Short mmCIF file of C-alpha atoms and ligand atoms in Angstrom, two decimals:
data_model
loop_
_atom_site.label_atom_id
_atom_site.label_comp_id
_atom_site.label_asym_id
_atom_site.label_seq_id
_atom_site.Cartn_x
_atom_site.Cartn_y
_atom_site.Cartn_z
CA MET U 5 -53.01 171.75 238.97
CA ASN U 6 -56.09 169.57 239.49
CA SER U 7 -58.72 168.33 237.06
CA SER U 8 -61.17 171.19 237.71
CA ASP U 9 -58.42 173.69 236.77
CA PHE U 10 -57.89 171.77 233.53
CA LYS U 11 -61.64 171.82 232.90
CA GLU U 12 -61.63 175.60 233.23
CA GLN U 13 -58.58 175.88 230.96
CA THR U 14 -60.32 173.71 228.38
CA ASP U 15 -63.41 175.95 228.44
CA ASN U 16 -61.25 179.06 228.05
CA MET U 17 -59.25 177.54 225.21
CA VAL U 18 -62.42 176.53 223.36
CA LYS U 19 -63.95 179.98 223.84
CA ARG U 20 -60.96 182.26 223.20
CA GLN U 21 -58.71 180.28 220.85
CA LEU U 22 -61.32 178.41 218.81
CA LYS U 23 -64.82 179.93 218.83
CA ALA U 24 -63.63 183.56 218.89
CA ARG U 25 -61.53 182.82 215.79
CA GLY U 26 -64.38 181.30 213.82
CA ILE U 27 -64.01 177.56 214.45
CA SER U 28 -67.35 175.74 214.01
CA ALA U 29 -69.40 174.88 217.09
CA GLU U 30 -69.25 171.16 216.27
CA THR U 31 -65.44 171.05 216.03
CA ALA U 32 -65.09 173.21 219.16
CA GLU U 33 -67.36 170.81 221.07
CA ALA U 34 -65.07 167.86 220.24
CA PHE U 35 -62.12 169.79 221.75
CA ARG U 36 -64.12 170.24 224.95
CA LYS U 37 -64.30 166.46 225.43
CA VAL U 38 -60.57 165.68 225.09
CA SER U 39 -58.14 166.31 227.97
CA ARG U 40 -55.19 167.90 226.19
CA GLU U 41 -53.03 167.76 229.34
CA ASN U 42 -52.85 163.96 228.87
CA PHE U 43 -51.23 164.38 225.41
CA VAL U 44 -48.21 166.44 226.45
CA PRO U 45 -45.10 165.41 228.42
CA ASP U 46 -45.57 165.57 232.23
CA GLU U 47 -43.32 168.64 232.56
CA SER U 48 -45.52 170.58 230.10
CA ARG U 49 -48.94 169.78 231.58
CA GLU U 50 -49.40 173.26 233.01
CA PHE U 51 -48.88 174.72 229.50
CA ALA U 52 -51.14 172.20 227.76
CA TYR U 53 -53.80 174.82 226.92
CA SER U 54 -51.46 177.59 225.79
CA ASP U 55 -52.02 179.08 222.34
CA SER U 56 -48.94 177.46 220.81
CA PRO U 57 -47.37 174.15 219.76
CA LEU U 58 -45.45 172.23 222.45
CA ASP U 59 -42.48 169.87 222.23
CA ILE U 60 -43.32 166.18 222.57
CA GLY U 61 -39.76 164.88 222.11
CA TYR U 62 -37.82 163.45 219.12
CA GLY U 63 -37.80 166.93 217.54
CA GLN U 64 -41.59 166.81 217.14
CA THR U 65 -44.46 168.93 218.43
CA ILE U 66 -48.13 168.69 219.35
CA SER U 67 -49.75 171.34 217.13
CA GLN U 68 -51.33 174.53 218.50
CA PRO U 69 -55.04 173.86 219.29
CA TYR U 70 -56.24 176.44 216.76
CA ILE U 71 -54.32 174.91 213.84
CA VAL U 72 -55.65 171.42 214.64
CA ALA U 73 -59.17 172.89 214.75
CA GLU U 74 -58.74 174.86 211.54
CA MET U 75 -57.45 171.83 209.65
CA ILE U 76 -60.31 169.69 210.95
CA ASP U 77 -62.89 172.35 210.00
CA ARG U 78 -61.44 172.50 206.49
CA LEU U 79 -61.47 168.71 206.26
CA ARG U 80 -65.31 168.70 206.69
CA VAL U 81 -65.40 165.44 208.61
CA LYS U 82 -68.79 163.73 208.71
CA GLU U 83 -69.99 160.89 210.93
CA GLY U 84 -68.63 157.59 209.58
CA CYS U 85 -65.98 159.18 207.30
CA LYS U 86 -62.92 156.99 206.82
CA VAL U 87 -59.98 159.30 207.58
CA LEU U 88 -56.27 158.72 206.94
CA GLU U 89 -54.21 160.79 209.39
CA ILE U 90 -50.49 161.20 208.70
CA GLY U 91 -48.28 162.26 211.62
CA ALA U 92 -50.26 161.08 214.65
CA GLY U 93 -47.59 162.53 216.98
CA SER U 94 -49.16 162.73 220.43
CA GLY U 95 -52.44 161.19 219.26
CA TYR U 96 -54.43 164.32 220.21
CA GLN U 97 -55.74 165.03 216.72
CA SER U 98 -56.57 161.34 216.20
CA VAL U 99 -58.86 161.42 219.23
CA ILE U 100 -60.54 164.70 218.20
CA LEU U 101 -61.23 163.27 214.71
CA ALA U 102 -62.74 160.14 216.24
CA GLU U 103 -64.84 162.29 218.60
CA LEU U 104 -66.36 163.84 215.48
CA GLY U 105 -67.43 160.38 214.31
CA ALA U 106 -64.51 159.60 211.98
CA ARG U 107 -63.07 156.10 211.58
CA VAL U 108 -59.42 157.01 211.95
CA TYR U 109 -56.40 155.31 210.32
CA ALA U 110 -53.36 157.09 211.79
CA VAL U 111 -49.71 156.64 210.82
CA GLU U 112 -46.70 157.84 212.82
CA ILE U 113 -43.10 157.38 211.70
CA VAL U 114 -41.35 157.70 215.11
CA PRO U 115 -41.91 154.37 216.92
CA GLU U 116 -41.54 155.85 220.43
CA LEU U 117 -44.15 158.54 219.75
CA ALA U 118 -46.49 155.96 218.21
CA GLU U 119 -46.17 153.80 221.30
CA GLU U 120 -47.03 156.69 223.64
CA ALA U 121 -49.87 157.81 221.37
CA GLN U 122 -51.26 154.27 221.35
CA MET U 123 -51.39 154.22 225.17
CA ARG U 124 -53.29 157.52 225.29
CA ILE U 125 -55.61 156.45 222.50
CA THR U 126 -56.36 153.17 224.29
CA ASP U 127 -57.25 155.13 227.46
CA CYS U 128 -59.65 157.33 225.48
CA GLN U 129 -61.10 154.32 223.66
CA ASN U 130 -61.85 152.62 226.97
CA GLN U 131 -63.76 155.68 228.13
CA LEU U 132 -65.35 156.85 224.91
CA GLY U 133 -65.43 153.90 222.48
CA LEU U 134 -63.59 155.57 219.59
CA ASP U 135 -62.62 153.97 216.26
CA ILE U 136 -58.87 154.61 215.88
CA ASN U 137 -56.26 152.39 214.24
CA LEU U 138 -52.63 153.44 214.58
CA ARG U 139 -49.60 152.02 212.85
CA VAL U 140 -45.90 152.86 212.75
CA GLY U 141 -44.37 153.58 209.38
CA ASP U 142 -43.81 156.02 206.54
CA GLY U 143 -47.21 157.60 206.01
CA THR U 144 -46.21 159.18 202.69
CA ALA U 145 -47.08 155.81 201.12
CA GLY U 146 -50.59 156.13 202.57
CA TRP U 147 -52.27 152.95 203.84
CA PRO U 148 -53.00 150.92 200.68
CA GLU U 149 -54.67 148.00 202.50
CA GLU U 150 -57.31 150.36 203.94
CA ALA U 151 -57.78 152.65 200.91
CA PRO U 152 -59.82 154.37 199.63
CA PHE U 153 -60.36 157.14 202.17
CA ASP U 154 -63.00 159.88 202.39
CA ARG U 155 -60.54 162.29 203.93
CA ILE U 156 -56.75 162.62 204.42
CA ILE U 157 -55.18 164.99 206.95
CA VAL U 158 -51.44 165.55 207.12
CA ALA U 159 -49.82 167.16 210.18
CA ALA U 160 -46.33 167.53 208.68
CA ALA U 161 -45.07 169.68 205.82
CA ALA U 162 -44.66 168.10 202.38
CA PRO U 163 -42.61 169.41 199.40
CA SER U 164 -45.62 168.48 197.21
CA VAL U 165 -48.76 166.37 197.60
CA PRO U 166 -47.59 162.72 197.74
CA GLU U 167 -49.06 160.79 194.80
CA PRO U 168 -50.35 157.89 196.99
CA PHE U 169 -52.68 160.35 198.79
CA LEU U 170 -54.34 161.32 195.50
CA SER U 171 -54.75 157.72 194.37
CA GLN U 172 -56.02 156.55 197.79
CA LEU U 173 -58.64 159.32 198.03
CA LYS U 174 -62.27 158.68 197.04
CA GLU U 175 -63.92 160.87 194.46
CA GLY U 176 -65.64 163.67 196.36
CA GLY U 177 -62.97 163.37 199.07
CA ARG U 178 -60.57 165.99 200.38
CA ILE U 179 -57.04 166.30 201.67
CA VAL U 180 -55.77 168.98 204.06
CA ILE U 181 -51.98 169.25 203.87
CA PRO U 182 -49.26 171.88 204.41
CA VAL U 183 -47.14 172.17 201.25
CA GLY U 184 -44.00 174.29 200.91
CA ASN U 185 -40.38 174.26 201.97
CA ARG U 186 -38.98 172.96 205.25
CA LEU U 187 -39.59 176.24 207.09
CA LEU U 188 -42.77 177.78 205.70
CA GLN U 189 -45.76 176.32 203.96
CA GLU U 190 -49.20 177.03 202.58
CA LEU U 191 -52.10 175.04 204.02
CA LYS U 192 -53.77 173.41 201.00
CA VAL U 193 -57.20 171.89 200.65
CA ILE U 194 -57.24 169.37 197.79
CA ILE U 195 -60.64 168.31 196.45
CA LYS U 196 -61.00 165.30 194.15
CA THR U 197 -63.94 165.58 191.76
CA GLU U 198 -65.17 163.82 188.64
CA GLU U 199 -63.43 166.49 186.56
CA GLY U 200 -60.10 166.20 188.35
CA VAL U 201 -58.27 167.62 191.32
CA ARG U 202 -58.72 171.19 192.61
CA ALA U 203 -56.46 172.87 195.16
CA LEU U 204 -57.35 175.84 197.38
CA ASN U 205 -54.91 177.82 199.49
CA ALA U 206 -55.92 178.35 203.09
CA GLY U 207 -53.11 180.53 204.42
CA GLY U 208 -49.53 180.31 205.60
CA CYS U 209 -48.44 177.85 208.25
CA ARG U 210 -45.42 176.19 209.79
CA PHE U 211 -45.12 172.46 210.40
CA VAL U 212 -42.34 169.96 211.08
CA PRO U 213 -41.19 168.24 207.85
CA LEU U 214 -42.91 165.17 206.44
CA ILE U 215 -40.07 162.66 206.17
CA GLY U 216 -40.22 159.70 203.80
CA GLU U 217 -40.38 158.27 200.31
CA TYR U 218 -42.74 160.99 198.99
CA GLY U 219 -41.65 163.63 201.51
CA TRP U 220 -38.30 165.09 202.58
CA SER U 221 -35.27 162.89 203.08
CA GLY U 222 -34.42 162.25 206.76
CA LYS U 223 -32.82 165.05 208.82
N1 LIG O 318 -51.25 165.96 215.09
C1 LIG O 318 -50.07 165.75 215.88
C2 LIG O 318 -48.94 166.55 215.23
C3 LIG O 318 -47.62 165.92 215.36
S1 LIG O 318 -46.32 166.74 214.51
C4 LIG O 318 -50.32 166.23 217.29
O1 LIG O 318 -51.14 167.13 217.44
O2 LIG O 318 -49.71 165.72 218.20
C5 LIG O 318 -46.15 165.78 213.06
C6 LIG O 318 -45.80 164.33 213.22
O3 LIG O 318 -45.57 163.80 211.91
C7 LIG O 318 -44.53 164.03 214.00
O4 LIG O 318 -44.87 163.21 215.09
C8 LIG O 318 -43.63 163.30 213.01
O5 LIG O 318 -42.86 162.26 213.59
C9 LIG O 318 -44.65 162.74 212.03
N2 LIG O 318 -44.16 162.38 210.70
C10 LIG O 318 -43.23 162.99 209.92
N3 LIG O 318 -43.09 162.34 208.75
C11 LIG O 318 -43.96 161.29 208.78
C12 LIG O 318 -44.29 160.23 207.87
N4 LIG O 318 -43.70 160.11 206.67
N5 LIG O 318 -45.24 159.35 208.23
C13 LIG O 318 -45.85 159.42 209.44
N6 LIG O 318 -45.58 160.40 210.35
C14 LIG O 318 -44.65 161.31 210.02
#
């Protein structure tokens, strides 16, 4: 498969999986700029644009394009927003967020995945000049040195919303996070206002578990 085939697959994915299902034009446009085939293992490149998650090793997955897009739409990212991203995984979502003008602070708990993600992110930064900072560690503690954040996006399933996320979120900010048990969750949008914290449900979903101090205990 050559790069013009991937270009065509990208266009089809954006049209059929994102726009046709109601993803905003702005979010969809960011997906057009990022080569998803570079974020999956070599043996999966030909499936990079399929409408499903894919294994990236260490029991983890790169999320289905539509779910990444839906979460980002619900996050309402604006140019210059400071975004905490938990579960960088392949780094794909980090790059899409930065494409939308976010200043991204990404945390990944599996060192090997973080190392691979960092290489891909560096490649994209060299081409596109994106603002992404990645560190290895337990993201359930947030990133206190960089708090507060305008937005927090969590790509792994939590038993409940970790307290550090609420305290590290600015007033007027939002969190998008799957909350539930290890197998099935509800996608929640948490909004922090002057009057307190509101939570909206945005539908069922299925993510790998968020492991750590404020998440699930290790496997
Ligand atoms: N957005 C990523 C999704 C990766 S899956 C992508 O599209 O590639 C979720 C990731 O969360 C996994 O890589 C997993 O290792 C990571 N994870 C689980 N618990 C974590 C924690 N406490 N802190 C940081 N990352 C965590």
